[in-house]
Each structure stands twice: as C-alpha cells, then as structure tokens.
Coordinates of C-alpha atoms in Angstrom, one line a residue:
M1025 CA 81.0 -36.3 -2.5
T1026 CA 78.5 -38.9 -1.6
R1027 CA 75.6 -36.5 -1.8
F1028 CA 76.8 -35.3 -5.2
F1029 CA 76.8 -38.9 -6.4
L1030 CA 73.3 -39.5 -5.1
L1031 CA 72.1 -36.4 -6.9
L1032 CA 73.7 -37.6 -10.1
L1033 CA 72.1 -41.1 -9.7
F1034 CA 68.8 -39.4 -9.1
A1035 CA 69.2 -37.2 -12.2
L1036 CA 70.1 -40.3 -14.3
A1037 CA 67.1 -42.1 -13.1
L1038 CA 64.8 -39.2 -13.8
C1039 CA 66.2 -38.7 -17.3
Q1040 CA 65.5 -42.4 -17.9
T1041 CA 61.8 -41.7 -17.2
S1042 CA 61.5 -39.9 -20.5
V1043 CA 62.4 -43.1 -22.3
A1044 CA 60.8 -45.8 -20.2
Q1045 CA 57.9 -43.6 -19.3
D1046 CA 55.9 -45.8 -17.0
L1047 CA 55.8 -49.3 -15.6
S1048 CA 52.6 -51.1 -14.7
G1049 CA 52.8 -50.7 -11.0
L1050 CA 52.1 -47.1 -11.9
G1051 CA 51.7 -47.5 -15.6
D1052 CA 48.4 -49.0 -14.8
V1053 CA 47.5 -46.0 -12.8
I1054 CA 49.2 -43.1 -14.6
D1055 CA 47.2 -41.1 -17.1
A1056 CA 50.0 -38.9 -18.4
P1057 CA 53.7 -39.8 -18.0
V1058 CA 56.0 -36.8 -17.3
V1059 CA 59.7 -36.1 -17.5
L1060 CA 61.5 -34.9 -14.4
S1061 CA 64.7 -32.9 -14.2
A1062 CA 66.9 -32.9 -11.1
L1063 CA 67.5 -29.6 -9.3
E1064 CA 70.2 -28.8 -6.7
A1065 CA 70.1 -30.9 -3.6
G1066 CA 68.1 -29.5 -0.8
T1067 CA 69.2 -28.9 2.8
A1068 CA 69.9 -32.2 4.5
Q1069 CA 67.9 -33.0 7.6
P1070 CA 69.9 -33.6 10.9
G1071 CA 71.8 -36.9 10.8
K1072 CA 72.7 -38.7 7.6
R1073 CA 69.8 -37.7 5.4
A1074 CA 70.1 -36.4 1.8
A1075 CA 67.4 -34.1 0.3
L1076 CA 66.9 -34.8 -3.5
V1077 CA 64.7 -32.4 -5.5
A1078 CA 63.3 -32.7 -9.0
E1079 CA 61.0 -30.6 -11.2
S1080 CA 58.6 -31.7 -13.9
Q1081 CA 57.8 -30.0 -17.2
A1082 CA 54.6 -28.1 -17.5
V1083 CA 51.7 -30.7 -17.5
A1084 CA 49.4 -30.2 -20.5
L1085 CA 46.5 -32.4 -19.4
P1086 CA 44.3 -31.6 -16.5
Y1087 CA 45.4 -33.4 -13.3
T1088 CA 44.5 -33.7 -9.7
G1089 CA 47.4 -35.7 -8.5
V1090 CA 50.9 -37.2 -9.1
A1091 CA 52.0 -40.8 -8.8
L1092 CA 55.5 -42.4 -9.2
H1093 CA 57.2 -45.7 -8.8
G1094 CA 60.7 -46.5 -7.7
Y1095 CA 63.2 -48.3 -5.6
S1096 CA 64.8 -47.2 -2.3
A1097 CA 67.1 -49.2 0.0
D1098 CA 66.0 -46.8 2.7
R1099 CA 62.5 -47.8 3.9
D1100 CA 62.4 -44.7 6.0
L1101 CA 62.1 -42.7 2.8
A1102 CA 60.0 -39.6 3.1
G1103 CA 58.7 -37.5 0.2
W1104 CA 56.9 -34.2 -0.5
I1105 CA 55.4 -32.4 -3.4
Q1106 CA 54.7 -28.7 -4.3
Y1107 CA 52.9 -27.2 -7.2
D1108 CA 53.5 -24.0 -9.1
E1109 CA 50.3 -22.0 -8.9
P1110 CA 49.5 -19.1 -11.2
I1111 CA 50.0 -15.7 -9.5
I1112 CA 50.9 -17.1 -6.0
G1113 CA 53.9 -19.2 -7.2
W1114 CA 55.1 -22.4 -5.5
T1115 CA 52.9 -23.9 -2.8
D1116 CA 54.1 -25.2 0.6
W1117 CA 55.6 -28.8 0.6
Q1118 CA 52.9 -31.4 1.0
P1119 CA 53.6 -35.0 2.0
L1120 CA 53.5 -37.9 -0.5
Y1121 CA 51.7 -41.1 0.4
I1122 CA 54.3 -43.8 0.1
V1123 CA 53.6 -47.6 0.1
F1124 CA 56.5 -50.0 0.2
S1125 CA 56.5 -53.6 -1.1
A1126 CA 56.2 -56.2 1.6
T1127 CA 59.3 -58.0 0.5
D1128 CA 61.9 -55.5 -0.9
G1129 CA 62.6 -51.8 -1.6
F1130 CA 60.1 -51.2 -4.4
F1131 CA 57.7 -48.4 -3.5
M1132 CA 54.8 -46.4 -4.9
A1133 CA 54.1 -42.8 -4.0
A1134 CA 51.3 -40.4 -4.8
H1135 CA 49.7 -37.1 -3.9
R1136 CA 46.1 -36.1 -4.8
A1137 CA 44.4 -32.8 -4.3
D1138 CA 40.9 -31.4 -4.4
V1139 CA 41.6 -29.1 -7.3
R1140 CA 42.3 -29.8 -11.0
R1141 CA 45.5 -28.2 -12.4
R1142 CA 46.6 -27.7 -15.9
G1143 CA 49.7 -26.3 -17.6
T1144 CA 51.6 -26.1 -14.4
P1145 CA 54.7 -28.0 -13.2
F1146 CA 55.4 -29.6 -9.8
R1147 CA 58.4 -30.4 -7.7
L1148 CA 59.3 -33.6 -5.8
R1149 CA 61.5 -33.9 -2.8
F1150 CA 62.8 -37.0 -1.1
D1151 CA 64.8 -37.3 2.1
L1152 CA 66.7 -40.6 2.6
N1153 CA 69.9 -42.0 4.0
E1154 CA 72.7 -40.6 1.9
T1155 CA 74.3 -44.1 1.6
A1156 CA 71.1 -45.7 0.3
S1157 CA 70.5 -46.6 -3.3
F1158 CA 67.5 -44.8 -4.8
D1159 CA 65.9 -44.9 -8.2
V1160 CA 62.7 -43.3 -9.7
M1161 CA 61.5 -45.6 -12.4
S1162 CA 58.4 -43.7 -13.6
A1163 CA 56.3 -40.7 -12.7
G1164 CA 53.1 -39.2 -14.1
T1165 CA 50.0 -37.3 -13.4
F1166 CA 46.4 -38.6 -12.9
D1167 CA 42.9 -37.4 -12.6
A1168 CA 41.4 -39.0 -9.5
T1169 CA 37.9 -38.3 -10.7
L1170 CA 38.4 -41.0 -13.4
D1171 CA 38.3 -44.0 -11.1
G1172 CA 37.5 -46.9 -13.4
R1173 CA 35.9 -44.8 -16.1
D1174 CA 37.1 -44.4 -19.7
H1175 CA 38.8 -41.2 -20.6
P1176 CA 36.7 -38.8 -22.8
H1177 CA 39.1 -39.5 -25.7
S1178 CA 38.5 -43.2 -25.5
H1179 CA 37.7 -44.9 -28.8
H1180 CA 36.2 -48.0 -27.1
K1181 CA 32.5 -48.4 -26.9
A1182 CA 30.6 -47.2 -23.8
P1183 CA 28.7 -49.5 -21.6
A1184 CA 25.1 -50.2 -22.2
P1185 CA 22.6 -48.8 -19.6
D1186 CA 22.5 -50.9 -16.5
D1187 CA 18.8 -51.5 -16.0
G1188 CA 19.3 -54.8 -14.3
T1189 CA 18.2 -56.9 -17.3
G1190 CA 21.3 -56.9 -19.4
W1191 CA 23.1 -59.8 -17.7
T1192 CA 23.3 -62.6 -20.2
L1193 CA 26.2 -64.8 -19.0
P1194 CA 25.0 -67.4 -16.5
L1195 CA 27.1 -70.5 -16.1
R1196 CA 26.5 -72.8 -19.0
S1197 CA 26.1 -76.5 -18.9
G1198 CA 29.1 -78.4 -20.3
Q1199 CA 31.5 -75.6 -19.5
A1200 CA 35.0 -77.0 -20.1
I1201 CA 37.2 -74.8 -17.8
I1202 CA 37.3 -75.0 -14.1
P1203 CA 38.8 -71.8 -12.7
P1204 CA 41.9 -71.8 -10.5
F1205 CA 41.4 -71.5 -6.8
L1206 CA 40.6 -67.9 -5.9
N1207 CA 41.9 -66.3 -2.7
T1208 CA 39.0 -64.0 -2.0
R1209 CA 39.1 -60.5 -0.7
A1210 CA 38.3 -61.7 2.8
S1211 CA 41.4 -64.0 2.7
W1212 CA 43.8 -61.0 2.1
N1213 CA 41.8 -58.7 4.5
A1214 CA 40.7 -56.3 1.8
A1215 CA 39.5 -52.9 2.9
P1216 CA 35.9 -52.1 2.0
F1217 CA 35.0 -50.6 -1.3
Q1218 CA 34.9 -46.8 -1.0
N1219 CA 32.8 -44.0 -2.6
G1220 CA 29.5 -45.8 -3.2
N1221 CA 29.0 -49.1 -4.8
P1222 CA 30.9 -51.0 -7.6
V1223 CA 29.5 -50.5 -11.1
P1224 CA 29.2 -53.3 -13.8
L1225 CA 32.3 -53.9 -15.9
A1226 CA 30.0 -54.2 -18.9
V1227 CA 26.4 -54.8 -19.6
P1228 CA 26.1 -57.1 -21.5
D1229 CA 29.4 -57.3 -23.4
Y1230 CA 32.9 -58.0 -22.4
E1231 CA 35.6 -57.1 -24.9
F1232 CA 39.1 -57.6 -23.6
I1233 CA 41.4 -59.3 -21.1
T1234 CA 44.4 -57.2 -20.3
F1235 CA 47.7 -58.6 -18.9
H1236 CA 49.7 -56.4 -16.5
H1237 CA 52.7 -56.7 -14.2
A1238 CA 53.0 -54.9 -10.9
A1239 CA 56.6 -53.6 -11.7
G1240 CA 57.8 -54.9 -8.4
F1241 CA 55.8 -56.1 -5.3
S1242 CA 56.9 -59.7 -6.0
A1243 CA 55.6 -62.6 -3.9
S1244 CA 57.0 -66.2 -3.5
T1245 CA 54.6 -67.4 -0.8
L1246 CA 50.9 -67.1 -0.2
A1247 CA 51.5 -64.9 2.9
Q1248 CA 53.6 -62.5 0.8
G1249 CA 51.1 -62.5 -2.0
K1250 CA 48.3 -61.5 0.4
A1251 CA 50.5 -58.7 1.8
Q1252 CA 51.4 -57.4 -1.6
V1253 CA 47.8 -57.3 -2.9
K1254 CA 46.8 -55.5 0.3
A1255 CA 49.6 -53.0 -0.2
I1256 CA 48.5 -52.3 -3.8
Q1257 CA 44.9 -51.8 -2.7
D1258 CA 46.2 -49.4 0.0
F1259 CA 48.0 -47.3 -2.6
H1260 CA 45.2 -47.4 -5.1
Q1261 CA 42.7 -46.3 -2.4
N1262 CA 44.7 -43.9 -0.3
G1263 CA 47.4 -42.8 -2.7
R1264 CA 45.3 -42.6 -5.9
G1265 CA 42.0 -41.9 -4.2
W1266 CA 40.3 -44.8 -6.0
S1267 CA 37.4 -46.8 -4.7
D1268 CA 39.4 -50.0 -4.7
I1269 CA 42.3 -51.9 -6.2
G1270 CA 42.3 -51.3 -9.9
Y1271 CA 42.5 -54.9 -11.2
Q1272 CA 39.9 -57.6 -11.2
F1273 CA 42.5 -60.4 -10.5
V1274 CA 46.1 -60.7 -9.3
V1275 CA 48.5 -63.6 -9.7
D1276 CA 51.7 -64.2 -7.8
K1277 CA 55.0 -65.9 -8.9
I1278 CA 54.0 -69.4 -7.6
G1279 CA 50.5 -69.3 -9.2
N1280 CA 48.2 -68.2 -6.4
V1281 CA 45.3 -66.2 -7.8
Y1282 CA 43.7 -63.3 -5.8
Q1283 CA 40.4 -61.5 -6.2
G1284 CA 40.8 -57.8 -6.9
R1285 CA 37.7 -55.7 -7.2
P1286 CA 34.6 -57.1 -5.6
F1287 CA 32.0 -59.1 -7.6
L1288 CA 28.7 -57.2 -7.9
D1289 CA 27.1 -60.0 -6.0
G1290 CA 29.4 -60.7 -3.1
S1291 CA 27.9 -64.2 -2.5
T1292 CA 28.8 -65.5 -6.0
R1293 CA 31.7 -67.8 -6.4
L1294 CA 34.1 -67.4 -9.4
D1295 CA 33.0 -70.8 -10.9
Q1296 CA 29.4 -69.4 -10.9
V1297 CA 30.5 -66.7 -13.4
P1298 CA 29.8 -63.6 -11.3
R1299 CA 29.2 -60.2 -12.7
L1300 CA 32.4 -58.3 -12.5
A1301 CA 32.9 -54.7 -11.3
R1302 CA 34.6 -52.2 -13.6
G1303 CA 38.2 -51.7 -12.6
A1304 CA 40.8 -49.0 -13.1
H1305 CA 43.8 -50.5 -14.9
A1306 CA 43.8 -49.4 -18.6
G1307 CA 43.2 -45.7 -18.9
G1308 CA 40.8 -45.0 -21.7
A1309 CA 39.7 -48.7 -22.0
N1310 CA 38.4 -49.9 -18.7
T1311 CA 34.8 -50.7 -19.9
G1312 CA 34.4 -54.3 -20.8
N1313 CA 38.1 -54.9 -20.0
I1314 CA 39.1 -57.5 -17.4
G1315 CA 42.5 -56.7 -15.8
V1316 CA 44.8 -59.4 -14.6
C1317 CA 48.1 -58.3 -12.9
L1318 CA 51.2 -60.5 -12.3
L1319 CA 53.2 -59.6 -9.2
G1320 CA 56.8 -58.8 -9.9
C1321 CA 58.9 -56.7 -12.3
Y1322 CA 59.4 -58.2 -15.8
H1323 CA 61.0 -55.3 -17.8
P1324 CA 64.8 -55.7 -18.0
P1325 CA 65.3 -52.3 -19.6
E1326 CA 64.6 -50.9 -16.2
G1327 CA 67.6 -52.6 -14.7
S1328 CA 68.6 -55.6 -12.6
R1329 CA 65.6 -55.2 -10.3
C1330 CA 63.2 -55.9 -13.2
E1331 CA 64.5 -59.1 -14.6
D1332 CA 61.8 -61.5 -13.3
E1333 CA 60.8 -64.2 -15.7
I1334 CA 57.4 -65.9 -15.5
S1335 CA 57.5 -69.2 -13.6
P1336 CA 55.8 -72.3 -15.0
A1337 CA 53.4 -72.2 -12.0
A1338 CA 52.4 -68.6 -12.7
L1339 CA 52.0 -69.3 -16.4
D1340 CA 49.8 -72.3 -15.7
S1341 CA 47.5 -70.2 -13.4
L1342 CA 47.4 -67.3 -15.9
V1343 CA 46.5 -69.6 -18.8
T1344 CA 43.8 -71.4 -16.8
L1345 CA 42.4 -68.0 -15.6
F1346 CA 42.5 -66.6 -19.1
A1347 CA 40.8 -69.7 -20.5
F1348 CA 38.1 -69.5 -17.9
L1349 CA 37.5 -65.8 -18.4
S1350 CA 37.6 -66.2 -22.2
E1351 CA 35.0 -69.0 -22.1
S1352 CA 32.8 -67.7 -19.4
Y1353 CA 32.6 -64.0 -20.5
R1354 CA 32.9 -64.7 -24.2
V1355 CA 36.1 -62.8 -24.8
P1356 CA 38.0 -64.3 -27.8
E1357 CA 41.5 -65.4 -26.8
T1358 CA 42.7 -63.1 -29.7
N1359 CA 41.5 -60.2 -27.5
I1360 CA 44.0 -61.0 -24.7
F1361 CA 46.3 -58.0 -24.8
G1362 CA 49.2 -56.4 -22.8
H1363 CA 48.6 -53.1 -21.1
R1364 CA 51.0 -51.4 -23.6
D1365 CA 48.5 -52.2 -26.3
F1366 CA 46.2 -49.5 -24.8
G1367 CA 48.7 -46.8 -24.1
S1368 CA 52.2 -45.6 -23.7
T1369 CA 53.6 -47.9 -21.0
S1370 CA 56.2 -50.7 -20.6
C1371 CA 53.6 -52.9 -18.9
P1372 CA 53.4 -55.9 -18.8
G1373 CA 57.2 -55.8 -19.3
D1374 CA 59.2 -57.1 -22.2
N1375 CA 59.6 -60.6 -20.7
N1376 CA 55.9 -61.0 -20.5
Y1377 CA 54.9 -59.2 -23.6
Q1378 CA 56.9 -61.4 -25.9
L1379 CA 55.0 -64.4 -24.5
L1380 CA 51.6 -63.1 -25.4
G1381 CA 51.3 -65.0 -28.7
N1382 CA 52.2 -68.3 -26.9
I1383 CA 49.8 -67.4 -24.1
R1384 CA 46.9 -66.9 -26.6
E1385 CA 47.7 -70.3 -28.2
L1386 CA 47.8 -72.1 -24.8
T1387 CA 44.6 -70.5 -23.9
A1388 CA 42.9 -71.6 -27.1
T1389 CA 44.2 -75.1 -26.6
L1390 CA 43.0 -75.3 -23.1
K1391 CA 39.5 -74.1 -24.1
Q1392 CA 39.4 -77.0 -26.5
T1393 CA 40.7 -79.7 -24.2
G1394 CA 39.2 -78.4 -21.0
N1395 CA 40.5 -79.0 -17.5
A1396 CA 37.4 -80.6 -16.1
R1397 CA 38.9 -84.1 -15.8
L1398 CA 37.4 -86.6 -18.2
A1399 CA 39.2 -89.6 -16.8
R1400 CA 42.0 -90.8 -14.5
V1401 CA 43.9 -93.7 -15.9
E1402 CA 47.0 -95.9 -15.4
F1403 CA 49.0 -95.8 -18.6
I1404 CA 51.9 -98.2 -19.3
A1405 CA 54.3 -98.5 -22.3
A1406 CA 56.8 -101.2 -22.9
A1407 CA 59.0 -102.1 -25.8
D1408 CA 60.0 -105.6 -26.9
A1409 CA 63.4 -106.7 -28.3
D1410 CA 62.1 -106.0 -31.8
G1411 CA 61.4 -102.3 -31.0
V1412 CA 57.6 -102.7 -31.0
V1413 CA 55.9 -100.7 -28.2
Q1414 CA 52.8 -102.1 -26.5
L1415 CA 50.6 -99.5 -24.8
N1416 CA 48.1 -100.5 -22.2
W1417 CA 45.8 -98.4 -20.0
S1418 CA 43.2 -99.1 -17.3
V1419 CA 40.5 -96.6 -16.3
L1420 CA 40.5 -95.6 -12.6
E1421 CA 37.9 -92.8 -13.0
D1422 CA 35.4 -92.2 -15.8
N1423 CA 33.7 -88.8 -16.1
G1424 CA 32.0 -89.2 -19.5
V1425 CA 34.6 -90.9 -21.8
A1426 CA 33.3 -91.6 -25.2
G1427 CA 36.5 -92.6 -27.0
W1428 CA 40.3 -92.6 -26.9
Y1429 CA 43.1 -90.9 -28.9
V1430 CA 46.8 -92.0 -28.7
E1431 CA 49.7 -90.0 -30.1
R1432 CA 53.4 -90.6 -30.4
T1433 CA 56.0 -87.8 -30.4
Q1434 CA 59.6 -88.3 -31.3
R1435 CA 62.1 -85.6 -32.3
D1436 CA 59.4 -82.9 -32.9
S1437 CA 57.4 -85.3 -35.1
T1438 CA 53.9 -86.4 -33.9
T1439 CA 51.9 -89.3 -35.2
V1440 CA 48.4 -90.5 -34.4
L1441 CA 48.4 -94.2 -33.4
L1442 CA 44.8 -94.6 -32.4
S1443 CA 41.5 -92.7 -32.7
T1444 CA 38.5 -94.7 -31.7
N1445 CA 35.0 -94.3 -30.3
D1446 CA 35.3 -97.7 -28.6
V1447 CA 35.1 -96.8 -24.9
A1448 CA 36.3 -100.3 -24.0
A1449 CA 39.5 -100.0 -25.9
S1450 CA 42.5 -100.4 -23.6
T1451 CA 45.5 -101.2 -25.8
A1452 CA 47.5 -99.8 -28.8
T1453 CA 50.5 -101.1 -30.6
D1454 CA 53.3 -99.0 -32.1
G1455 CA 55.2 -101.0 -34.6
Q1456 CA 56.1 -98.1 -36.9
L1457 CA 59.0 -96.7 -34.9
Q1458 CA 62.1 -96.2 -37.0
R1459 CA 64.4 -94.3 -34.7
T1460 CA 65.8 -95.3 -31.3
G1461 CA 66.1 -92.9 -28.4
E1462 CA 63.5 -91.1 -26.5
V1463 CA 59.8 -91.4 -27.5
T1464 CA 56.7 -89.9 -25.8
Y1465 CA 53.2 -91.3 -25.8
Q1466 CA 50.1 -89.3 -25.0
L1467 CA 46.7 -90.8 -24.1
S1468 CA 43.7 -88.5 -24.5
A1469 CA 40.1 -89.2 -23.6
I1470 CA 37.3 -87.9 -25.9
D1471 CA 33.8 -86.9 -24.6
A1472 CA 30.5 -87.0 -26.3
T1473 CA 30.9 -83.5 -27.8
G1474 CA 34.3 -84.5 -29.3
R1475 CA 36.3 -82.5 -26.8
R1476 CA 39.7 -84.2 -26.4
Q1477 CA 41.7 -84.0 -23.2
R1478 CA 45.1 -85.5 -22.4
V1479 CA 44.8 -87.8 -19.4
A1480 CA 48.2 -89.5 -19.4
I1481 CA 51.7 -89.3 -20.8
T1482 CA 54.6 -91.6 -20.7
T1483 CA 58.2 -91.6 -22.1
L1484 CA 60.4 -94.5 -23.2
D1485 CA 64.1 -94.5 -24.1
L1486 CA 64.5 -97.1 -26.8
D1487 CA 67.9 -98.8 -26.9
Q1488 CA 69.8 -99.1 -30.2
P1489 CA 70.4 -102.8 -31.1
T1490 CA 74.0 -103.8 -31.3
Q1491 CA 73.5 -105.9 -34.4
S1492 CA 71.1 -106.2 -37.4
V1493 CA 67.7 -107.7 -36.4
I1494 CA 64.7 -108.9 -38.4
A1495 CA 61.5 -108.8 -36.3
Q1496 CA 58.4 -110.9 -36.4
A1497 CA 55.7 -109.5 -38.7
F1498 CA 52.4 -108.4 -37.1
P1499 CA 49.7 -109.4 -37.4
N1500 CA 50.9 -112.9 -38.0
P1501 CA 48.9 -114.9 -39.1
T1502 CA 47.4 -112.4 -41.5
S1503 CA 44.7 -112.4 -44.1
A1504 CA 45.4 -109.0 -45.7
R1505 CA 48.2 -106.7 -44.7
T1506 CA 51.0 -107.2 -42.2
T1507 CA 53.9 -105.0 -41.0
V1508 CA 57.5 -106.1 -41.5
R1509 CA 60.3 -104.5 -39.4
Y1510 CA 64.1 -104.9 -39.4
Y1511 CA 67.0 -103.0 -37.9
L1512 CA 70.3 -102.5 -39.9
A1513 CA 73.6 -102.3 -38.0
T1514 CA 75.4 -101.7 -41.2
E1515 CA 74.4 -99.9 -44.4
G1516 CA 74.3 -101.5 -47.8
I1517 CA 72.1 -102.8 -50.6
V1518 CA 69.1 -104.3 -49.0
R1519 CA 66.9 -107.0 -50.6
V1520 CA 63.7 -108.1 -49.0
N1521 CA 61.9 -111.1 -50.6
V1522 CA 59.0 -113.5 -49.8
Y1523 CA 59.3 -117.2 -50.5
D1524 CA 56.8 -120.1 -50.4
A1525 CA 57.3 -123.3 -48.5
L1526 CA 59.3 -124.8 -51.5
G1527 CA 61.7 -121.9 -51.5
R1528 CA 60.3 -120.2 -54.6
E1529 CA 60.3 -116.4 -54.6
V1530 CA 56.7 -115.2 -54.7
M1531 CA 57.2 -111.5 -54.0
G1532 CA 60.0 -108.9 -54.1
V1533 CA 59.5 -106.2 -51.5
A1534 CA 62.7 -104.0 -51.5
D1535 CA 65.9 -103.8 -53.5
G1536 CA 68.1 -100.7 -52.9
F1537 CA 70.5 -98.9 -50.6
Q1538 CA 69.4 -98.3 -47.0
D1539 CA 71.1 -96.5 -44.1
A1540 CA 72.3 -98.2 -40.9
G1541 CA 71.3 -97.2 -37.4
A1542 CA 67.5 -97.2 -37.8
W1543 CA 64.5 -99.5 -37.9
H1544 CA 63.0 -99.9 -41.4
V1545 CA 59.3 -100.5 -41.6
F1546 CA 57.0 -101.5 -44.5
D1547 CA 53.5 -102.9 -45.0
L1548 CA 53.3 -106.2 -46.8
D1549 CA 50.1 -106.8 -48.9
T1550 CA 49.4 -110.6 -48.8
T1551 CA 46.0 -110.5 -50.6
T1552 CA 47.6 -112.0 -53.7
L1553 CA 49.0 -115.0 -51.8
S1554 CA 47.1 -118.2 -51.1
S1555 CA 46.8 -119.7 -47.7
G1556 CA 50.0 -121.3 -46.4
V1557 CA 53.3 -120.8 -44.7
Y1558 CA 55.8 -118.3 -46.2
I1559 CA 59.3 -117.1 -45.4
Y1560 CA 60.4 -113.5 -45.8
R1561 CA 64.1 -112.8 -45.9
V1562 CA 66.3 -109.7 -45.5
E1563 CA 69.8 -109.6 -47.0
V1564 CA 72.3 -106.8 -46.8
E1565 CA 75.2 -106.6 -49.2
G1566 CA 78.2 -104.4 -48.4
F1567 CA 81.6 -103.9 -50.0
S1568 CA 82.8 -107.2 -48.7
G1569 CA 79.7 -109.2 -49.7
I1570 CA 76.7 -110.3 -47.7
T1571 CA 76.9 -108.6 -44.2
F1572 CA 73.6 -109.8 -42.9
S1573 CA 70.9 -112.4 -43.8
G1574 CA 67.9 -113.1 -41.7
S1575 CA 64.4 -114.6 -42.1
Q1576 CA 61.1 -115.0 -40.4
T1577 CA 58.0 -117.2 -41.0
L1578 CA 54.7 -115.7 -42.1
V1579 CA 51.3 -117.5 -42.1
V1580 CA 48.6 -116.4 -44.5
N1581 CA 45.0 -117.5 -43.8
R1582 CA 42.2 -117.2 -46.3

C-alpha cells in the first residue's frame, strides 16, 4: 500500500511537470522541457527501497543529455536512465549524476552522453526509501555541446569578433556605484574552468541582466552559501558537462554575493570592471547577458518547498549589484529581465518576478544617488511647543559635498524644505506642518555634478496639543513675509486679524469655517505695513459663542 501511494505521488509530480515545466535550478539549464508519465513500480531492492519508473514522450529536439530537479527526503536516493534506440530498443540502465543541496532535500540530477539523439524517448528510475517523500519538479533534455552559446534559433545578436581590441569599458572616473563585497571563486573553492579557456561575454556590447533563482539550494549563512555555489558548479560541470557554473554571479538569502564564472583577467577585481566570461544561464540568449542567481526557491505554485520570499538583505545586495552592472557595463535598467522572459520557465519564481518593476526602479534611483558616500553627518530634529521643527546637522566626513537638500515626509506626502548650494548650511526650519503624529525628515548631500545622496534620516512623533494654541510668527521681526501658525482644539468660524498699537484693524487675514485637530498655517505679507509693533489675533466662534481667542505681537522693520 505504501509503495502504491509513492507511485501515485510520483505520477502526480510528473504530471505537474507538464504545467510548471521547469524551474531555474534546472530551468536555467534545460533546453527543452519534457512531460513524464509514471510506469509500474520496478522491483524493489533488498531492504526498504522502492523503485519508481517514468517514461518521457518522444523528444523532438536533438539532445545529448537529460536533467531534472526535485526533492527527496531520502539523501541516499539513486537514479538511472535508459534510452529507446532505433532498431536495438531500450539501452541498459545508466546511472544519473545526482547533486543534493547542502542544507535540505532539494536535488539536481543529470545524464549526458557522447551521442546526439532525436525523436526518441527515455526512461527514469529512482530507488529510495519507501517511506520517504519524493517529488520531481521539472525535467528536460539538453545539448551539452551548447555550453554558454546561443541556440541556432536565437534572435539575439551574435558577439563581435574577439580580436583583443574591442574592450571599451574601463572604470570611469566619477563612477557612482561601489559594488557589493564579492566572495571570489577562491573563497568557495571553485573547481578550475574546464574545456579550454573562457570566452568573452560580449565584445564590445552588453545587452541584458537576467535574474534567476536556484529553485532550492537555499543558504542562510556564508558557509552554507559557499557550499551551495560549489554544489551548483559541481552539477553544471559534472552533470551537465559544462565548462563551469552557468551564472556570472550568485546571491544568497542574507545578501552575500559570490563570483560565478571566472573573469577573463583573473587578477582584476570587480570594482575595476573586469571583462566577463560568457555564461550558460539563458538558452538562446547568453551573449551579452549577465546572469545573476538568487539561492532558494521562490515559486509557490510548486508547493510549500518553494515559498521563499526575498529578504531585505538579499534585495539590497541585488539592487546594488544590478546598479553596478548597469552603470559599469552600460546595460539600461530597463533591460533587467527575469529568466522567463527568454523562454518557457518559471524562473525566477513568481515571488521574485512580480518584484521586477520595483527592482528596476530601485536600481535607477541608486544609479542617480550613488552609494559612494558623499558625507557622514549627525542629524537632529526637535519640535517646540508651537509644533515648529528645527533641523540641525554637523558634518563628520566630507567627500565632495557641494550643497544640501532637505525633505519632509508625512502620510505619503513629501515636501522639499531646503535646496541650497551653500556648503556651510547646517540648519533648516519646518514651520509648515499642519498634522500631528509621525513625520520623517531626510537630509541629502549634493555633489558638484548634481548627484543627490541621502546621508541621514530622522523621525519625530509630534504630540497633539490639548487646547487651542496661537504660535509666535517667524521670522519676527520681519520686513516682508512672515508665517503665522495656530492649532484649533475645537472647530468653528475662525477670524484672523492684524491690529496696530492703537487697536485699529489694519488687515483681515481669514474669516471662515476651519476644522479642529490640526495646525493651520498661512503666510502674512507685511509689505503694506509701516514699521512698528502690531498684534495679530485668532478668534474661534462656535455654537455657544467665542470658544477661543488668542493673540501674539509682531514687529515690522523697514
């Protein structure tokens, strides 16, 4: 009964393949997804081992190997493949090359041959503990001779001849993006590049950046990340028969970034904008295409094991890496795509793919602001009893500041308070606040090119006054315009008037209904008043008469 259940589970998983087709852990490396159908269970090995067998449909495209991706709770899983050969029939069973994740039961399996087949099916067999859960998520065929090359049907432009003179992307002065720290191939003990030497990704043009997920092989520590990148390289080289890992870069869930394929000049650091080697991650579109893979499985339709969501740390590293690659290799952020944009695949998973628009926007913003720190400052905000906020900052480190920019954000509304080329500026006043509650202030530095970078942020929670208040106008004394503020604890008909020293009304400012529970702000133009001392008064009339009356003194200088 248990064996029948396992066979049924296996059949369901294989039928699902025709819908989900392939995930990036193999979707990145499968040329043609295939549908599998479960056959009768094979003979069980001695002990508690169950033999599960499935057969593919006839494969139309030429192929030299088969790759698949799945999950097995039994890490002693063993697998075999046989091919249906014309005339001679089914071949002997040949072992699959299986690589398990370093942290869980995700696995990749493959078999490659020295002959190219076409129009023939194949069979897969797995032996595993009959009580273990088992799931095949995707399967497909590949042509091992296409390592890193574009398929013949590719509509993307071919690389220019590599005559050694086409490299036109040296590090430029004034570059705004510092790349994230790169864990080099040596740090994760990469195996050497096989089958000759790496070839240029593009000479001289780079066209795309492609976002992938590994459909498993998650990592939450640096040690796990190194082990997972090593495992993926193992599968790509020894399972797929490729020269090296297919991606140029890999990122883990806590934001660590790893070098994939080697740079053409091994002595070049990432911040020196090295020439990149062509990878094997987007069948039909590898030329000029930089592949970045996020470890983990981000495609919920594949079940509970694929429900990862990108972490803030991973998103920050990805955006920084994308911005650096976009700026350095002149790939527009609009050309950051998901793997599924180049073929029939779920990669980079629904959870990641729906974020691509936001990722492009974040990348564009970072390219404008840069992450090469313009300044380090101490930034303080304090509100007085009248709800006026005083902002002060002191510069602790100056790396080319040419001006300052201050913004206030409250309830999704952003207002510019200061924009100045005065490098010595160190204060700003916000007397325009009308609402109480949380308010955020951002201080940005501006460099000589106009690049603006946020260098500090602070948040205040402004208390709501318990009674009506009329604040002191500012500036006071004034020679032109001044700002008048008052807070209403009760609603009503509000009259605001200005009187001279003899009590004569010289200006009517407001007369109408106003709501309670907010600061009211208006600018007062005093240019029509002569020098002297004046009184401005606020009166609120409710149903029972005057509910509030308050006044302040204003000095006008000419």
